[in-house]
Amino acid sequence: MTIDGAKGLIMDEPLIFERNSEGRSGVLPAPCDVPEADLESLIPKSLLRDGAAGFPEVSEIDAVRHYTRLSQWNFGVDTGFYPLGSCTMKYNPKVNEAVSRLEGFTMLHPYQPEALAQGALRLMHELEAYLCEISGMDAVTLQPSAGAHGELCGLLMIAAYFKDRKRPRHKVIIPDTAHGTNPASSHLAGFKVVPVKSEGKGVLSASAIEAVMDEDTAALMLTNPNTLGLFERNIKEIAAIVHKKGGFVYCDGANLNAVMGLAKLGDLGVDVVQLNLHKTFSTPHGGGGPGSGPVGVRKALEPYLPAPRIRKAGKKYSLVYDRPRTIGRLKAFYGNFSIMVRAYSYIRRMGGEGLKRASIVAILNANYMKERLKDTLSLAFDEPCMHECVFSDKLQAENGVTTMDMAKRLIDYGFHPPTVYFPLVVPGAIMVEPTETETLETLDSFIEAVKKIDAEAKASPELLKNAPLNTKVRRVDETRAAREPVLRWKG
Amino acid sequence: MPYIPHTEKDIERILKAVGASSVEDLLGALPSRLRLAKDLDLPKGLSEQELAGILKDLSSRNSTTREYASFLGAGAYNHYIPAVVDSLISRSEFYTSYTPYQPEVSQGTLQAIFEYQTLVCQLTSMDVSNASLYDGASAVAEAVLMARRITGKDAVLLSSALHPEYRETVRTYMAGASDHVSEVFYCTEAGRTLPEAVEAALTGDTACLVVQHPNFFGSLEDVEALSRVIHAKKGLLIVVTNEAVSFGLLKPPGETGCDIAVGDNQSFGNPLNYGGPYLGFMAAKSEFVRQMPGRIVGETVDKNGKRAFCLTFATREQHIRRERATSNICTNHGLCALSCAVHLVSLGATGLRKLAEHNLFKANYLKEGLRAIRGVDIAFGSPVFNEFTIRVDKDPEGVLKALLKKKIMGGVLLKRFYPELDRHILVAATEMNSKGDIDRFVSEIGKLLQ
Amino acid sequence: MEFPKDFKYTKEHEWIKVEGNIATVGITDYAQDSLGDVVYVELPQEGGTVTKNEPFGVVESVKAVSDLYSPVSGNVTEVNDAIIDSPEAINEDPYGDAWMIKVEISSADDLGDLLSAEDYQKFIEEEK
């Protein structure tokens, strides 16, 4: 039996099903204002179900308290500093939430006549144009639901391009620093993955690409800035090599937050890029989505974009389905519209100048972090970084302290841990992405915490092994979760 | 500058700390030959007030399902969302967090997903559910790939009464192997998939049969009969549900021989939002769990033996298995799953049943009203849930246009997807359609067809 | 860390013990230690065949997954089903209880390039 409020905050809350009380309900639907018919006269009994055993039966206030308590055990960007590398956990502006909830956006059916959705279509059309301008691409589709979905879209277009020319290609080159989604998406699109190593300084060299690029290679898939936080400075030369052999350069745009207004990927030889609106364009991550992963392409690939496209003729916007060379579609309807509203709102609020400033300050913050921490944590590459930097646990390892221990201890100091153990090329990686929305005072307090933890690693490593100490649950037994899987409540 | 707190003093402090003489100096990582020479050609930034005004204006250039009586369905359903849903998902601890990689500071999200997985299992009567996928269409595509992995067979048989955009999505995902996808034509009398037609289309190489129930025309399928046919050929049965409210009344996939249940849970807690984000779900028999795509949350304990939740079976996923992962999915639709869970919890067992009945009765009332109109036929003979197909004597496009003038969105024109259904309209009714709206719809369409 | 002298080893971290023309195969102490807590193992069917240097199964920990490569070609005569239910045995007793498969060796030539305990130990030192 839990005594609510015994610790001031309620740290125990059963599963909702364990609060069931037969016959109780929260918000019942409106009474039916048409005559009720005999069920079995409408649907044969053999097609009807008995109830769903164990389905919730709780009052409205219990449901509200349940989810409110759950929320209190979560750490979000609004809770505190969340330097999760590669995820761009920047502030999610409240005005975006407000405008995305306007009835004129939420209460639109995807199949309502286009004439009755001109505002929505215009917003999408303009957002496409903004994203083209920012990325230097010729056309953008807003359809994909997330970054990985966008990757698949881009790779399918590349595959279709070669198939169309009756010269299908079978390989995609991917650097060893890539996100796991890159090889997974390539495989899904039917390609064989050719890995390539970055050179000594953490970036790709033209010669490494030259050595593997051939006429069966459809694309080079890279991330720029890469996952080490370094700018692929040989990108133009690399792109030239790929293009010379008739291939495409795909850029994973997960790290676009570092280059808005500073460089256009299209100018650097990139042919396809997916943009993660939930990273760069401030839309919230939602505890794991929904995101949105628009894809930009150069002219050659435009015919392959998913259908429908949005057309503007005069002042009228319409959806165009007649696309003979399209790859098809990746989902029903047009994409995650309400996420587009938020991203549109962000771009309009920032303007071109604001976006550039965001990228510059993101780089400044990351370099500040790198310089202030490089004597405490081992730096993977001591090079000027872009919007994130990668450390490791090399210095603490002699006390038997690992990246995981330090990550967990940071929680006790009130911070969300950075991304850990990624990229794989840096053993014990600690990837810190502060973003531009954090103040120097916040960065200073994080830096101070890391230094304290380093001191603790020397003086009392056990403390770190036991961390976190202050959370609702202590270190979670993930081995047991996998060995004795319990994937649902069974009562 | 909005959202960027740095003063000039702050910038100077950073430059000093990193030993750079200027911002330009610090940007050295980005070689000047690669730098953009001019400013981005974007509109000037706005104050929050100006921005709110512009967005309000844009939104008012749309007409909503509140301003019009809407009878549109076809994979996106207009339902009432209780106030608790938006109130709770607006707690920023939920919506400003990310994938729960660090379980000690993500127990809220993790427990909520674990409960969501349980709810999906209860709705579908399946053993295991994942944490969500993007939408119904991509969930079907993932299920098809999963069935091919499990069976080691290639061919995929889709019912042509599966949502056309879902079929197109499957073909897109199959890309190089799309030759392996074929369709079994629906019965033009019953508006559903006939077991004998499926039997004729099956081969020993068929990995799976995909049927939607209720199907795209609104008709209920005889899933049990279809299950027998596909299982006799050692293929898997994938049942698709995109009007999830039907789970409140209809025998669930898990009781009719389904191996993988997928679809869209948009109907619970997620606004129409002009097509997205919606909520792809997937549930399966437990023996298939290692072949499932997407995140899965499991229950375990912490080091003190206290109940805790964490992501599990991660080795299926792209960040570990890379090109051999079960899918490339990473970000899913977590917040939509939370909306769905809150809505389901607040409805409860009684509310879910009542909501489903309400939808059935509304659709039946509309159907009988339309049936009585001269010039309107109910196109198919099968029982339906809250959606059905009508055939009109006049040009259906003209009819729908004329209805718009009366502030009625009368349904979805089927000709676009099925050329042979050139006078057909797909019509849905939910608890959002009052008796008054339905009477008005019937009477207006009656006048038009006179 | 232990490496029995009478076993042979592969660079993919399997061990093999040969008795007559039957080889017993498992993963090394070093392999289980690098993987961490093993939670799942997938093995071939008894009566199936395995091919030298080709994957015959999969072993998974919470955060890693690794193919199992066969050191020899031949028919699988026995499979250790017990470790499928208790994969923790792989961490606890990699050379004993947690043997994985027994193979009837089709060609003795397959044994030629396998590493001795000493060579294997040298190899993992270099790999670190």
JSON list of N, CA and C in Angstrom, two decimals, chain B residues 101-143:
[
{"chain": "B", "resi": 101, "resn": "TYR", "atom": "N", "xyz": [16.18, 6.52, -23.55]},
{"chain": "B", "resi": 101, "resn": "TYR", "atom": "CA", "xyz": [17.43, 5.76, -23.51]},
{"chain": "B", "resi": 101, "resn": "TYR", "atom": "C", "xyz": [17.94, 5.61, -22.07]},
{"chain": "B", "resi": 102, "resn": "GLN", "atom": "N", "xyz": [17.65, 6.61, -21.23]},
{"chain": "B", "resi": 102, "resn": "GLN", "atom": "CA", "xyz": [18.13, 6.57, -19.84]},
{"chain": "B", "resi": 102, "resn": "GLN", "atom": "C", "xyz": [16.93, 6.25, -18.95]},
{"chain": "B", "resi": 103, "resn": "PRO", "atom": "N", "xyz": [16.71, 4.99, -18.65]},
{"chain": "B", "resi": 103, "resn": "PRO", "atom": "CA", "xyz": [15.45, 4.63, -18.00]},
{"chain": "B", "resi": 103, "resn": "PRO", "atom": "C", "xyz": [15.23, 5.31, -16.65]},
{"chain": "B", "resi": 104, "resn": "GLU", "atom": "N", "xyz": [16.31, 5.63, -15.92]},
{"chain": "B", "resi": 104, "resn": "GLU", "atom": "CA", "xyz": [16.11, 6.20, -14.58]},
{"chain": "B", "resi": 104, "resn": "GLU", "atom": "C", "xyz": [15.44, 7.57, -14.62]},
{"chain": "B", "resi": 105, "resn": "VAL", "atom": "N", "xyz": [15.57, 8.28, -15.74]},
{"chain": "B", "resi": 105, "resn": "VAL", "atom": "CA", "xyz": [14.91, 9.59, -15.83]},
{"chain": "B", "resi": 105, "resn": "VAL", "atom": "C", "xyz": [13.80, 9.58, -16.89]},
{"chain": "B", "resi": 106, "resn": "SER", "atom": "N", "xyz": [13.32, 8.39, -17.22]},
{"chain": "B", "resi": 106, "resn": "SER", "atom": "CA", "xyz": [12.28, 8.28, -18.25]},
{"chain": "B", "resi": 106, "resn": "SER", "atom": "C", "xyz": [11.18, 7.31, -17.82]},
{"chain": "B", "resi": 107, "resn": "GLN", "atom": "N", "xyz": [11.05, 7.09, -16.54]},
{"chain": "B", "resi": 107, "resn": "GLN", "atom": "CA", "xyz": [10.06, 6.10, -16.11]},
{"chain": "B", "resi": 107, "resn": "GLN", "atom": "C", "xyz": [8.64, 6.49, -16.52]},
{"chain": "B", "resi": 108, "resn": "GLY", "atom": "N", "xyz": [8.39, 7.78, -16.62]},
{"chain": "B", "resi": 108, "resn": "GLY", "atom": "CA", "xyz": [7.05, 8.23, -17.02]},
{"chain": "B", "resi": 108, "resn": "GLY", "atom": "C", "xyz": [6.71, 7.76, -18.42]},
{"chain": "B", "resi": 109, "resn": "THR", "atom": "N", "xyz": [7.58, 8.10, -19.36]},
{"chain": "B", "resi": 109, "resn": "THR", "atom": "CA", "xyz": [7.38, 7.67, -20.75]},
{"chain": "B", "resi": 109, "resn": "THR", "atom": "C", "xyz": [7.34, 6.15, -20.84]},
{"chain": "B", "resi": 110, "resn": "LEU", "atom": "N", "xyz": [8.26, 5.50, -20.13]},
{"chain": "B", "resi": 110, "resn": "LEU", "atom": "CA", "xyz": [8.35, 4.04, -20.25]},
{"chain": "B", "resi": 110, "resn": "LEU", "atom": "C", "xyz": [7.11, 3.34, -19.70]},
{"chain": "B", "resi": 111, "resn": "GLN", "atom": "N", "xyz": [6.65, 3.78, -18.54]},
{"chain": "B", "resi": 111, "resn": "GLN", "atom": "CA", "xyz": [5.45, 3.14, -18.00]},
{"chain": "B", "resi": 111, "resn": "GLN", "atom": "C", "xyz": [4.25, 3.43, -18.90]},
{"chain": "B", "resi": 112, "resn": "ALA", "atom": "N", "xyz": [4.17, 4.66, -19.42]},
{"chain": "B", "resi": 112, "resn": "ALA", "atom": "CA", "xyz": [3.06, 5.02, -20.30]},
{"chain": "B", "resi": 112, "resn": "ALA", "atom": "C", "xyz": [3.07, 4.14, -21.56]},
{"chain": "B", "resi": 113, "resn": "ILE", "atom": "N", "xyz": [4.26, 3.88, -22.11]},
{"chain": "B", "resi": 113, "resn": "ILE", "atom": "CA", "xyz": [4.32, 3.03, -23.31]},
{"chain": "B", "resi": 113, "resn": "ILE", "atom": "C", "xyz": [3.98, 1.59, -22.96]},
{"chain": "B", "resi": 114, "resn": "PHE", "atom": "N", "xyz": [4.48, 1.13, -21.82]},
{"chain": "B", "resi": 114, "resn": "PHE", "atom": "CA", "xyz": [4.17, -0.24, -21.39]},
{"chain": "B", "resi": 114, "resn": "PHE", "atom": "C", "xyz": [2.65, -0.40, -21.28]},
{"chain": "B", "resi": 115, "resn": "GLU", "atom": "N", "xyz": [2.00, 0.60, -20.73]},
{"chain": "B", "resi": 115, "resn": "GLU", "atom": "CA", "xyz": [0.54, 0.55, -20.62]},
{"chain": "B", "resi": 115, "resn": "GLU", "atom": "C", "xyz": [-0.11, 0.62, -22.00]},
{"chain": "B", "resi": 116, "resn": "TYR", "atom": "N", "xyz": [0.46, 1.46, -22.86]},
{"chain": "B", "resi": 116, "resn": "TYR", "atom": "CA", "xyz": [-0.07, 1.54, -24.23]},
{"chain": "B", "resi": 116, "resn": "TYR", "atom": "C", "xyz": [0.05, 0.18, -24.92]},
{"chain": "B", "resi": 117, "resn": "GLN", "atom": "N", "xyz": [1.21, -0.46, -24.78]},
{"chain": "B", "resi": 117, "resn": "GLN", "atom": "CA", "xyz": [1.39, -1.78, -25.38]},
{"chain": "B", "resi": 117, "resn": "GLN", "atom": "C", "xyz": [0.32, -2.75, -24.87]},
{"chain": "B", "resi": 118, "resn": "THR", "atom": "N", "xyz": [0.04, -2.67, -23.57]},
{"chain": "B", "resi": 118, "resn": "THR", "atom": "CA", "xyz": [-0.99, -3.53, -22.99]},
{"chain": "B", "resi": 118, "resn": "THR", "atom": "C", "xyz": [-2.36, -3.22, -23.58]},
{"chain": "B", "resi": 119, "resn": "LEU", "atom": "N", "xyz": [-2.66, -1.93, -23.71]},
{"chain": "B", "resi": 119, "resn": "LEU", "atom": "CA", "xyz": [-3.95, -1.53, -24.28]},
{"chain": "B", "resi": 119, "resn": "LEU", "atom": "C", "xyz": [-4.11, -2.05, -25.70]},
{"chain": "B", "resi": 120, "resn": "VAL", "atom": "N", "xyz": [-3.04, -1.97, -26.48]},
{"chain": "B", "resi": 120, "resn": "VAL", "atom": "CA", "xyz": [-3.12, -2.46, -27.86]},
{"chain": "B", "resi": 120, "resn": "VAL", "atom": "C", "xyz": [-3.34, -3.98, -27.85]},
{"chain": "B", "resi": 121, "resn": "CYS", "atom": "N", "xyz": [-2.65, -4.67, -26.96]},
{"chain": "B", "resi": 121, "resn": "CYS", "atom": "CA", "xyz": [-2.86, -6.11, -26.85]},
{"chain": "B", "resi": 121, "resn": "CYS", "atom": "C", "xyz": [-4.30, -6.42, -26.47]},
{"chain": "B", "resi": 122, "resn": "GLN", "atom": "N", "xyz": [-4.86, -5.62, -25.57]},
{"chain": "B", "resi": 122, "resn": "GLN", "atom": "CA", "xyz": [-6.25, -5.85, -25.15]},
{"chain": "B", "resi": 122, "resn": "GLN", "atom": "C", "xyz": [-7.22, -5.57, -26.30]},
{"chain": "B", "resi": 123, "resn": "LEU", "atom": "N", "xyz": [-6.98, -4.48, -27.02]},
{"chain": "B", "resi": 123, "resn": "LEU", "atom": "CA", "xyz": [-7.88, -4.13, -28.13]},
{"chain": "B", "resi": 123, "resn": "LEU", "atom": "C", "xyz": [-7.84, -5.21, -29.21]},
{"chain": "B", "resi": 124, "resn": "THR", "atom": "N", "xyz": [-6.63, -5.68, -29.51]},
{"chain": "B", "resi": 124, "resn": "THR", "atom": "CA", "xyz": [-6.47, -6.59, -30.65]},
{"chain": "B", "resi": 124, "resn": "THR", "atom": "C", "xyz": [-6.51, -8.06, -30.24]},
{"chain": "B", "resi": 125, "resn": "SER", "atom": "N", "xyz": [-6.40, -8.30, -28.93]},
{"chain": "B", "resi": 125, "resn": "SER", "atom": "CA", "xyz": [-6.32, -9.66, -28.41]},
{"chain": "B", "resi": 125, "resn": "SER", "atom": "C", "xyz": [-5.08, -10.40, -28.96]},
{"chain": "B", "resi": 126, "resn": "MET", "atom": "N", "xyz": [-4.00, -9.65, -29.11]},
{"chain": "B", "resi": 126, "resn": "MET", "atom": "CA", "xyz": [-2.73, -10.24, -29.54]},
{"chain": "B", "resi": 126, "resn": "MET", "atom": "C", "xyz": [-1.81, -10.33, -28.32]},
{"chain": "B", "resi": 127, "resn": "ASP", "atom": "N", "xyz": [-0.67, -11.02, -28.48]},
{"chain": "B", "resi": 127, "resn": "ASP", "atom": "CA", "xyz": [0.23, -11.24, -27.35]},
{"chain": "B", "resi": 127, "resn": "ASP", "atom": "C", "xyz": [1.13, -10.05, -27.03]},
{"chain": "B", "resi": 128, "resn": "VAL", "atom": "N", "xyz": [1.74, -9.49, -28.10]},
{"chain": "B", "resi": 128, "resn": "VAL", "atom": "CA", "xyz": [2.73, -8.44, -27.88]},
{"chain": "B", "resi": 128, "resn": "VAL", "atom": "C", "xyz": [2.50, -7.28, -28.84]},
{"chain": "B", "resi": 129, "resn": "SER", "atom": "N", "xyz": [2.83, -6.09, -28.35]},
{"chain": "B", "resi": 129, "resn": "SER", "atom": "CA", "xyz": [2.68, -4.89, -29.16]},
{"chain": "B", "resi": 129, "resn": "SER", "atom": "C", "xyz": [3.99, -4.12, -29.10]},
{"chain": "B", "resi": 130, "resn": "ASN", "atom": "N", "xyz": [4.30, -3.35, -30.14]},
{"chain": "B", "resi": 130, "resn": "ASN", "atom": "CA", "xyz": [5.45, -2.46, -30.03]},
{"chain": "B", "resi": 130, "resn": "ASN", "atom": "C", "xyz": [4.99, -1.09, -29.55]},
{"chain": "B", "resi": 131, "resn": "ALA", "atom": "N", "xyz": [5.96, -0.16, -29.45]},
{"chain": "B", "resi": 131, "resn": "ALA", "atom": "CA", "xyz": [5.68, 1.14, -28.84]},
{"chain": "B", "resi": 131, "resn": "ALA", "atom": "C", "xyz": [4.97, 2.11, -29.79]},
{"chain": "B", "resi": 132, "resn": "SER", "atom": "N", "xyz": [4.84, 1.76, -31.05]},
{"chain": "B", "resi": 132, "resn": "SER", "atom": "CA", "xyz": [4.15, 2.52, -32.10]},
{"chain": "B", "resi": 132, "resn": "SER", "atom": "C", "xyz": [5.00, 2.56, -33.36]},
{"chain": "B", "resi": 133, "resn": "LEU", "atom": "N", "xyz": [4.31, 2.81, -34.48]},
{"chain": "B", "resi": 133, "resn": "LEU", "atom": "CA", "xyz": [4.99, 3.06, -35.75]},
{"chain": "B", "resi": 133, "resn": "LEU", "atom": "C", "xyz": [4.43, 4.38, -36.27]},
{"chain": "B", "resi": 134, "resn": "TYR", "atom": "N", "xyz": [4.80, 4.76, -37.49]},
{"chain": "B", "resi": 134, "resn": "TYR", "atom": "CA", "xyz": [4.39, 6.09, -37.96]},
{"chain": "B", "resi": 134, "resn": "TYR", "atom": "C", "xyz": [2.88, 6.20, -38.18]},
{"chain": "B", "resi": 135, "resn": "ASP", "atom": "N", "xyz": [2.37, 5.34, -39.04]},
{"chain": "B", "resi": 135, "resn": "ASP", "atom": "CA", "xyz": [0.93, 5.41, -39.34]},
{"chain": "B", "resi": 135, "resn": "ASP", "atom": "C", "xyz": [0.48, 4.04, -39.84]},
{"chain": "B", "resi": 136, "resn": "GLY", "atom": "N", "xyz": [-0.80, 3.93, -40.14]},
{"chain": "B", "resi": 136, "resn": "GLY", "atom": "CA", "xyz": [-1.34, 2.64, -40.57]},
{"chain": "B", "resi": 136, "resn": "GLY", "atom": "C", "xyz": [-0.68, 2.11, -41.82]},
{"chain": "B", "resi": 137, "resn": "ALA", "atom": "N", "xyz": [-0.44, 2.99, -42.78]},
{"chain": "B", "resi": 137, "resn": "ALA", "atom": "CA", "xyz": [0.12, 2.55, -44.06]},
{"chain": "B", "resi": 137, "resn": "ALA", "atom": "C", "xyz": [1.53, 2.00, -43.89]},
{"chain": "B", "resi": 138, "resn": "SER", "atom": "N", "xyz": [2.39, 2.73, -43.19]},
{"chain": "B", "resi": 138, "resn": "SER", "atom": "CA", "xyz": [3.76, 2.25, -43.02]},
{"chain": "B", "resi": 138, "resn": "SER", "atom": "C", "xyz": [3.78, 1.03, -42.10]},
{"chain": "B", "resi": 139, "resn": "ALA", "atom": "N", "xyz": [2.81, 0.94, -41.20]},
{"chain": "B", "resi": 139, "resn": "ALA", "atom": "CA", "xyz": [2.74, -0.24, -40.33]},
{"chain": "B", "resi": 139, "resn": "ALA", "atom": "C", "xyz": [2.43, -1.48, -41.15]},
{"chain": "B", "resi": 140, "resn": "VAL", "atom": "N", "xyz": [1.55, -1.36, -42.14]},
{"chain": "B", "resi": 140, "resn": "VAL", "atom": "CA", "xyz": [1.26, -2.50, -43.01]},
{"chain": "B", "resi": 140, "resn": "VAL", "atom": "C", "xyz": [2.52, -2.90, -43.78]},
{"chain": "B", "resi": 141, "resn": "ALA", "atom": "N", "xyz": [3.24, -1.90, -44.29]},
{"chain": "B", "resi": 141, "resn": "ALA", "atom": "CA", "xyz": [4.46, -2.20, -45.04]},
{"chain": "B", "resi": 141, "resn": "ALA", "atom": "C", "xyz": [5.46, -2.94, -44.15]},
{"chain": "B", "resi": 142, "resn": "GLU", "atom": "N", "xyz": [5.60, -2.48, -42.91]},
{"chain": "B", "resi": 142, "resn": "GLU", "atom": "CA", "xyz": [6.52, -3.14, -41.98]},
{"chain": "B", "resi": 142, "resn": "GLU", "atom": "C", "xyz": [6.05, -4.57, -41.68]},
{"chain": "B", "resi": 143, "resn": "ALA", "atom": "N", "xyz": [4.74, -4.75, -41.57]},
{"chain": "B", "resi": 143, "resn": "ALA", "atom": "CA", "xyz": [4.21, -6.09, -41.27]},
{"chain": "B", "resi": 143, "resn": "ALA", "atom": "C", "xyz": [4.48, -7.05, -42.42]}
]
